[in-house]
Amino acid sequence: MNLVPRAPARWRTLVRGVVKGRIMNRRGLITVSMHELERVKIIEAVFEHRLKGVQAAERLRLSERQVTRLLRRYECSGPSGLVSAKRGHVSNRELPIEIRMRAMTLVRERYADFGPTLACEKLCECHGFKLAKETVRRWMRDAGLWIPRKQRPPKIHQPRNRRACVGELIQIDGSDHRWFEDRAPACTLLVFVDDATSRLMALHFTATESTFSYFEAMRAYLDQHGKPVALYSDKAAVFRVNANNTQERVAGKGVTQFGRACYELNIDTWCANTSQAKGRVERAHLTLQDRLVKEMRLRGINAVAEANAWAPSFIAAYNARFAKPPKSDFDAHRPLRTDESLDLLMTWRETRRVTKSLTVQYDRVMYLLDDTPENRKLVHRYIDVWEYPDGRIEIRADDRVLPCRQYDRLAEIDQGSIIEHKRLSHALQVAQAIQAQRDNRRISGSPSRTNQGQPVRAIERNRPVTTVYS
């Protein structure tokens, strides 16, 4: 005998019809979540008087009145009455189906290969559909026009055949590592690997992976082996003009300073899309980080200069053990021509405009040209400023070097070299405090000069302000 009061027959029929029509499938099964399954167990225990309503409310984190309502729904339609009635219903905030159909028709006809973000932008700009990008992403995913990245099959990088000749393709890359372990700070090793034989063609230790560092390594390579046919590198700022390295670009051209030098030397430069594409130099990094570090530890090498001097001996031993024979005995390296001067090619070049006062500004330094009739013709013209790896600056116009005098705006203040004065001493203290927090790194677009011993540039977002009280 059922002691629980039953609901009216009309209510039971209505609830069962709703459950049967919107929740149950053809087999009479319902879909419940884990939370709803736990709710069924607890309400069933209350229905069978194995649990009190107060205890059920605490477990479900509901009020006692809500537990009473759930108990009535369970008595009317069983476990299916505890399933959320919103399931299978269209959301109140769901966009009309006509808008979805028109938007997906446009995407399918015009923007089938677009991503959800770009497709959403074009729908808004060109067709007036103001939709959220996640809405467009969901619609494109449901229509089969977009596959989430987690569901895409992994990319397969099949091995590439080696080049036939030595010097036909040289893979270059830099590896930032603690090469001297704890005996010296971390530095960068520039590695040149031949694609045909996996030989180490050059090793150059330097502070950072900069343009001048590659100039020095490339010059040593050219002096020893000659010009290769092509260089294969990654998309670092030294080799490729990216969105955030416009200062590396040669004025008026879409190449970097290193790319311009290779172009003038008739050396092709390619940038790999993935690290797997230049796998020979990447695998060489792993071997060098193991063997080279330990070899320098055994020999007591603790400085960059010592490592660069000993590198040829290690290269010979490495190639004797790991190098592969080439398919062809032909050496693709080409000798330097007589008109190719590495001193002039391995330079950082920028254009500057000559002012009315015959001055040229470069890197916060003003260069004063001599007042001559020839130099007066250069007023308002753009001339070239060449900076060499050793720090020398030349002002050039029409393939000739212009004599000039340097006027540095970053003058240093030395209090000790000025006569002591009771009022002047305090003023110099203030000037020295301001000078200590001044940015002496020259302009942000100037080349990195770590090869000359200058410290690595640190990104300072919020510089502290020092206040000096009298």
XYZ file of C-alpha atoms in Angstrom:
470
model
C 0.000 0.000 0.000
C 1.461 3.353 -1.075
C 1.294 5.814 1.800
C 2.678 8.746 -0.262
C -0.132 10.880 -1.704
C -0.285 10.541 -5.443
C -0.633 13.457 -7.797
C -3.773 13.975 -9.838
C -4.109 11.801 -12.906
C -4.192 14.835 -15.212
C -0.829 16.051 -13.797
C 0.706 12.600 -14.092
C -0.386 12.337 -17.709
C 0.992 15.794 -18.540
C 4.359 15.149 -16.914
C 4.717 11.736 -18.504
C 3.835 13.163 -21.881
C 6.442 15.887 -21.563
C 9.092 13.424 -20.427
C 8.199 10.889 -23.049
C 8.027 13.389 -25.874
C 11.137 15.466 -25.128
C 13.511 13.329 -23.082
C 12.957 9.686 -23.873
C 14.253 8.202 -27.071
C 12.631 5.501 -29.149
C 13.859 2.732 -26.872
C 12.373 4.369 -23.788
C 15.800 5.359 -22.420
C 16.685 8.704 -20.931
C 19.997 10.530 -20.731
C 21.075 11.834 -17.357
C 24.183 13.521 -16.065
C 26.199 12.372 -13.062
C 24.653 15.125 -10.964
C 21.156 14.034 -11.955
C 22.012 10.403 -11.265
C 23.067 11.321 -7.741
C 19.833 13.231 -7.337
C 17.841 10.152 -8.399
C 19.540 7.992 -5.771
C 18.904 10.468 -2.969
C 15.285 11.162 -3.900
C 14.667 7.427 -4.238
C 16.010 6.935 -0.717
C 13.626 9.596 0.562
C 10.767 7.999 -1.332
C 11.533 4.629 0.296
C 11.803 6.275 3.745
C 15.507 5.393 4.017
C 16.457 9.054 4.247
C 14.827 12.124 5.683
C 13.982 15.180 3.635
C 16.231 17.403 5.751
C 19.219 15.142 5.132
C 18.463 14.999 1.402
C 18.303 18.799 1.267
C 21.748 19.042 2.880
C 23.281 16.547 0.467
C 21.743 18.131 -2.600
C 22.311 21.658 -1.259
C 18.662 22.492 -1.856
C 15.815 23.721 0.299
C 13.357 21.303 1.880
C 10.552 22.682 -0.280
C 12.552 21.939 -3.433
C 13.194 18.401 -2.200
C 9.433 18.030 -1.685
C 8.831 19.148 -5.275
C 11.407 16.671 -6.575
C 9.780 13.944 -4.518
C 6.403 14.669 -6.129
C 7.947 14.622 -9.621
C 9.617 11.317 -8.833
C 6.318 9.879 -7.586
C 4.540 11.028 -10.757
C 6.984 9.954 -13.470
C 9.809 8.071 -11.793
C 13.521 8.845 -12.445
C 12.703 10.661 -15.692
C 10.871 13.318 -13.700
C 14.143 14.411 -12.093
C 15.820 15.141 -15.410
C 16.118 18.826 -16.265
C 13.107 19.982 -18.236
C 15.314 22.416 -20.190
C 17.069 19.600 -21.978
C 16.218 19.494 -25.650
C 14.632 22.934 -25.568
C 15.942 25.881 -27.523
C 17.610 28.528 -25.382
C 15.787 31.811 -24.936
C 18.925 33.596 -26.157
C 19.334 31.385 -29.216
C 19.545 33.390 -32.426
C 16.864 32.769 -35.034
C 17.544 29.845 -37.323
C 17.223 32.121 -40.364
C 20.252 34.175 -39.284
C 22.285 31.047 -38.719
C 21.359 29.635 -42.116
C 22.205 32.873 -43.950
C 25.491 33.274 -42.107
C 26.595 29.689 -42.756
C 25.560 29.989 -46.400
C 27.832 33.017 -46.795
C 30.671 31.280 -44.981
C 30.272 28.164 -47.128
C 30.210 30.154 -50.378
C 32.877 32.813 -49.694
C 34.801 32.065 -46.512
C 35.055 28.288 -46.434
C 38.822 28.372 -45.835
C 38.657 31.203 -43.271
C 39.124 30.735 -39.559
C 36.243 31.551 -37.213
C 37.736 34.876 -36.081
C 38.402 36.154 -39.599
C 35.067 34.836 -40.875
C 33.291 36.633 -38.023
C 35.065 39.882 -38.920
C 34.125 39.590 -42.597
C 30.508 38.781 -41.781
C 30.358 41.977 -39.729
C 32.257 44.215 -42.172
C 30.750 43.034 -45.446
C 27.309 41.682 -44.525
C 26.284 43.381 -41.284
C 26.118 40.233 -39.123
C 27.121 41.249 -35.584
C 27.974 37.865 -34.116
C 30.388 36.657 -31.462
C 33.391 34.795 -32.766
C 32.658 31.832 -30.482
C 29.145 31.642 -31.953
C 30.591 31.547 -35.454
C 33.124 28.964 -34.300
C 30.355 26.724 -32.943
C 28.253 27.101 -36.078
C 31.220 26.350 -38.344
C 32.138 23.349 -36.228
C 28.607 21.979 -36.409
C 28.516 22.573 -40.183
C 31.840 20.785 -40.696
C 33.654 23.949 -41.842
C 36.014 24.116 -38.862
C 37.837 21.365 -37.023
C 39.156 22.145 -33.512
C 42.899 21.880 -33.186
C 42.665 19.090 -30.635
C 40.692 16.978 -33.095
C 43.013 17.552 -36.055
C 45.372 14.749 -36.999
C 49.002 15.403 -36.039
C 51.312 16.732 -38.704
C 53.680 14.213 -40.175
C 57.214 15.416 -40.876
C 58.737 12.919 -43.258
C 62.523 12.843 -43.633
C 64.062 14.875 -46.422
C 66.847 13.526 -48.586
C 70.263 14.981 -47.988
C 71.852 17.282 -50.508
C 74.381 15.679 -52.777
C 77.365 18.012 -52.396
C 79.212 19.627 -49.544
C 78.386 23.320 -49.319
C 75.123 23.030 -51.233
C 73.026 23.750 -48.136
C 74.313 24.854 -44.725
C 71.964 24.781 -41.742
C 72.684 27.513 -39.204
C 71.217 28.076 -35.764
C 72.102 29.407 -32.323
C 71.857 27.494 -29.047
C 71.593 29.420 -25.782
C 72.969 27.146 -23.071
C 75.244 27.096 -20.039
C 78.174 25.864 -22.079
C 80.653 26.522 -19.268
C 78.258 25.181 -16.603
C 78.731 27.144 -13.379
C 82.206 28.358 -14.281
C 80.919 31.242 -16.437
C 77.597 32.836 -17.401
C 75.404 31.288 -20.083
C 76.199 32.203 -23.670
C 75.161 31.323 -27.219
C 76.850 28.928 -29.618
C 76.361 29.549 -33.341
C 76.452 26.234 -35.187
C 76.961 25.686 -38.942
C 76.099 22.150 -40.121
C 76.417 20.828 -43.670
C 73.203 19.195 -44.865
C 74.888 16.640 -47.125
C 77.298 15.185 -44.558
C 76.167 16.469 -41.095
C 79.643 17.919 -40.651
C 80.272 20.737 -38.235
C 81.479 23.500 -40.507
C 81.902 26.222 -37.869
C 81.337 26.847 -34.153
C 81.333 30.353 -32.723
C 80.738 31.238 -29.071
C 79.178 34.635 -28.480
C 77.113 36.487 -25.897
C 73.816 36.577 -27.801
C 72.383 35.623 -31.170
C 72.753 39.014 -32.861
C 73.504 40.307 -36.342
C 77.106 41.256 -35.564
C 77.683 37.836 -33.976
C 76.521 36.131 -37.151
C 78.690 38.515 -39.174
C 81.748 37.384 -37.236
C 80.844 33.686 -37.529
C 79.990 34.022 -41.224
C 83.242 35.802 -41.974
C 85.285 33.048 -40.322
C 83.295 30.476 -42.302
C 83.874 32.260 -45.623
C 87.605 32.636 -44.965
C 87.922 28.916 -44.244
C 85.489 27.224 -46.658
C 84.275 29.784 -49.184
C 80.723 30.757 -50.143
C 78.013 28.092 -49.782
C 75.110 27.907 -52.195
C 72.384 28.454 -49.601
C 71.833 28.914 -45.868
C 68.920 27.289 -44.029
C 67.824 28.944 -40.780
C 64.793 29.529 -38.600
C 62.606 32.645 -38.628
C 64.617 34.572 -36.079
C 64.819 38.340 -36.359
C 68.357 38.126 -37.714
C 67.234 36.237 -40.822
C 63.647 37.335 -41.426
C 61.757 40.608 -41.120
C 59.038 39.902 -38.578
C 56.326 42.173 -37.253
C 58.362 43.027 -34.130
C 61.825 43.545 -35.660
C 61.345 46.359 -38.140
C 64.613 47.882 -36.897
C 66.487 44.907 -38.392
C 65.156 45.728 -41.841
C 67.267 47.461 -44.450
C 65.716 50.797 -45.341
C 63.483 50.471 -48.389
C 63.894 46.688 -48.586
C 62.169 43.706 -47.021
C 65.359 41.974 -45.936
C 67.431 42.085 -42.781
C 71.010 43.280 -42.527
C 72.257 39.676 -42.581
C 70.023 38.884 -45.543
C 71.338 41.911 -47.420
C 74.944 40.799 -46.875
C 74.140 37.267 -48.090
C 72.351 38.677 -51.135
C 75.395 40.756 -52.078
C 77.527 37.615 -51.669
C 75.131 35.643 -53.932
C 74.152 33.272 -51.103
C 70.524 32.168 -50.912
C 68.807 32.303 -47.512
C 65.823 30.111 -46.635
C 63.786 30.130 -43.435
C 62.302 26.890 -42.130
C 58.687 26.816 -40.998
C 59.330 24.215 -38.277
C 62.272 23.079 -36.216
C 61.900 19.574 -37.685
C 62.764 20.939 -41.129
C 66.310 21.782 -39.973
C 66.651 18.664 -37.895
C 70.359 18.145 -38.564
C 71.424 21.268 -36.727
C 68.786 20.675 -34.030
C 70.153 17.185 -33.340
C 73.659 18.597 -33.372
C 72.640 20.908 -30.515
C 71.734 17.916 -28.353
C 75.048 16.214 -29.023
C 77.034 19.391 -28.419
C 75.225 20.178 -25.184
C 76.366 16.799 -23.921
C 79.830 16.201 -25.368
C 81.108 19.748 -25.869
C 80.237 20.828 -22.331
C 82.082 17.872 -20.825
C 85.097 18.254 -23.104
C 85.524 21.892 -22.082
C 85.166 20.910 -18.437
C 88.000 18.358 -18.768
C 90.230 20.926 -20.480
C 89.442 23.737 -18.054
C 88.017 26.091 -20.675
C 86.061 28.810 -18.904
C 85.889 31.739 -21.328
C 84.449 32.473 -24.749
C 87.810 33.388 -26.269
C 89.388 30.129 -25.097
C 86.434 28.126 -26.423
C 86.606 29.779 -29.859
C 90.333 29.070 -30.062
C 89.844 25.378 -29.165
C 86.708 24.872 -31.337
C 88.593 23.737 -34.521
C 90.128 20.807 -32.642
C 86.722 19.683 -31.416
C 85.223 20.084 -34.911
C 87.875 17.777 -36.392
C 87.241 15.094 -33.762
C 83.459 15.429 -34.097
C 83.472 15.135 -37.889
C 85.780 12.109 -37.793
C 83.240 10.316 -35.620
C 79.806 11.496 -36.779
C 80.140 12.884 -40.336
C 78.551 11.007 -43.248
C 80.108 10.596 -46.707
C 78.477 12.775 -49.391
C 76.817 11.378 -52.477
C 79.089 13.454 -54.685
C 82.720 14.396 -54.170
C 82.135 17.824 -55.708
C 82.556 20.746 -53.310
C 79.871 23.370 -53.975
C 81.692 26.120 -52.079
C 82.729 29.062 -54.238
C 85.734 31.315 -53.646
C 85.297 34.995 -52.924
C 85.644 37.331 -55.877
C 88.226 40.080 -55.887
C 85.502 42.754 -55.733
C 83.844 41.183 -52.680
C 85.262 42.799 -49.563
C 84.028 41.217 -46.350
C 85.019 44.335 -44.435
C 82.464 46.328 -46.408
C 79.774 43.682 -46.756
C 79.578 42.653 -43.093
C 78.305 46.027 -41.905
C 75.129 47.465 -40.456
C 73.754 50.040 -42.883
C 71.090 52.681 -42.346
C 70.095 55.836 -44.210
C 70.007 59.256 -42.613
C 69.092 62.699 -43.889
C 71.575 65.577 -43.882
C 70.232 68.663 -42.106
C 70.733 72.282 -43.035
C 73.529 72.544 -40.503
C 75.417 69.663 -42.202
C 74.732 67.194 -39.388
C 73.671 63.559 -39.414
C 72.082 61.888 -36.380
C 72.536 58.187 -35.723
C 72.063 56.299 -32.487
C 71.780 59.444 -30.328
C 75.045 60.729 -31.710
C 75.348 63.777 -33.956
C 78.002 63.721 -36.673
C 79.207 67.096 -37.949
C 80.229 67.186 -41.612
C 82.857 69.572 -42.885
C 81.548 72.752 -44.471
C 82.699 72.178 -48.057
C 80.998 72.821 -51.397
C 80.646 69.102 -51.992
C 78.994 68.524 -48.610
C 76.624 71.461 -49.092
C 75.159 69.651 -52.068
C 74.146 66.835 -49.699
C 71.741 68.998 -47.692
C 68.297 67.298 -47.469
C 69.698 64.221 -49.167
C 69.717 60.731 -47.664
C 73.144 59.238 -47.145
C 74.340 55.956 -45.639
C 75.656 55.318 -42.148
C 77.779 52.169 -41.889
C 78.594 50.542 -38.574
C 81.276 47.849 -38.454
C 81.328 44.924 -36.005
C 84.230 46.514 -34.154
C 82.206 49.699 -33.487
C 83.587 51.976 -36.198
C 81.109 54.391 -37.821
C 81.421 55.708 -41.360
C 79.289 58.310 -43.122
C 79.124 57.462 -46.830
C 77.674 59.213 -49.850
C 78.207 58.292 -53.512
C 80.611 55.476 -52.586
C 82.963 57.772 -50.675
C 83.618 58.241 -46.972
C 82.790 61.678 -45.629
C 85.073 63.076 -42.926
C 83.109 64.108 -39.872
C 83.382 64.990 -36.195
C 81.385 63.264 -33.492
C 79.173 65.057 -30.998
C 77.798 62.637 -28.416
C 74.609 63.693 -26.676
C 75.172 61.202 -23.870
C 77.984 63.073 -22.195
C 79.132 61.644 -18.899
C 79.435 63.748 -15.746
C 82.472 63.170 -13.561
C 82.231 65.044 -10.309
C 85.826 64.340 -9.397
C 87.172 66.168 -12.456
C 85.347 69.399 -11.509
C 86.610 71.827 -8.902
C 84.878 71.379 -5.535
C 82.323 74.048 -4.729
C 79.853 74.129 -1.866
C 76.911 74.748 -4.181
C 78.218 73.028 -7.287
C 78.830 69.768 -5.415
C 75.143 69.265 -4.636
C 74.145 70.069 -8.221
C 76.560 67.438 -9.483
C 75.120 64.886 -7.070
C 71.678 65.488 -8.532
C 73.084 65.212 -12.047
C 74.809 61.934 -11.229
C 71.577 60.513 -9.762
C 69.701 61.407 -12.944
C 72.520 60.007 -15.051
C 72.382 56.705 -13.139
C 68.759 56.116 -14.174
C 69.237 57.372 -17.728
C 68.876 54.933 -20.605
C 72.365 54.727 -22.119
C 71.467 51.920 -24.496
C 71.230 54.282 -27.437
C 68.056 53.990 -29.499
C 65.904 50.864 -29.485
C 66.473 50.244 -33.196
C 70.250 50.191 -32.981
C 72.050 46.860 -33.423
C 72.997 44.704 -30.468
C 76.676 45.200 -29.624
C 77.222 42.285 -27.273
C 80.078 41.144 -29.516
C 81.994 44.230 -28.337
C 81.530 43.309 -24.677
C 78.484 45.476 -24.016
C 75.847 43.970 -21.688
C 72.697 42.400 -23.020
C 69.809 44.809 -23.258
C 67.219 44.320 -20.542
C 63.594 45.190 -21.141
C 62.673 47.811 -18.570
C 58.933 48.446 -18.469
C 58.612 50.504 -15.286
C 61.833 52.257 -14.450
C 62.208 53.419 -10.844
C 62.382 57.132 -10.138
C 65.039 58.332 -7.732
C 64.390 61.472 -5.721
C 67.315 63.436 -4.307
C 66.530 65.717 -1.401
C 68.609 68.725 -0.517
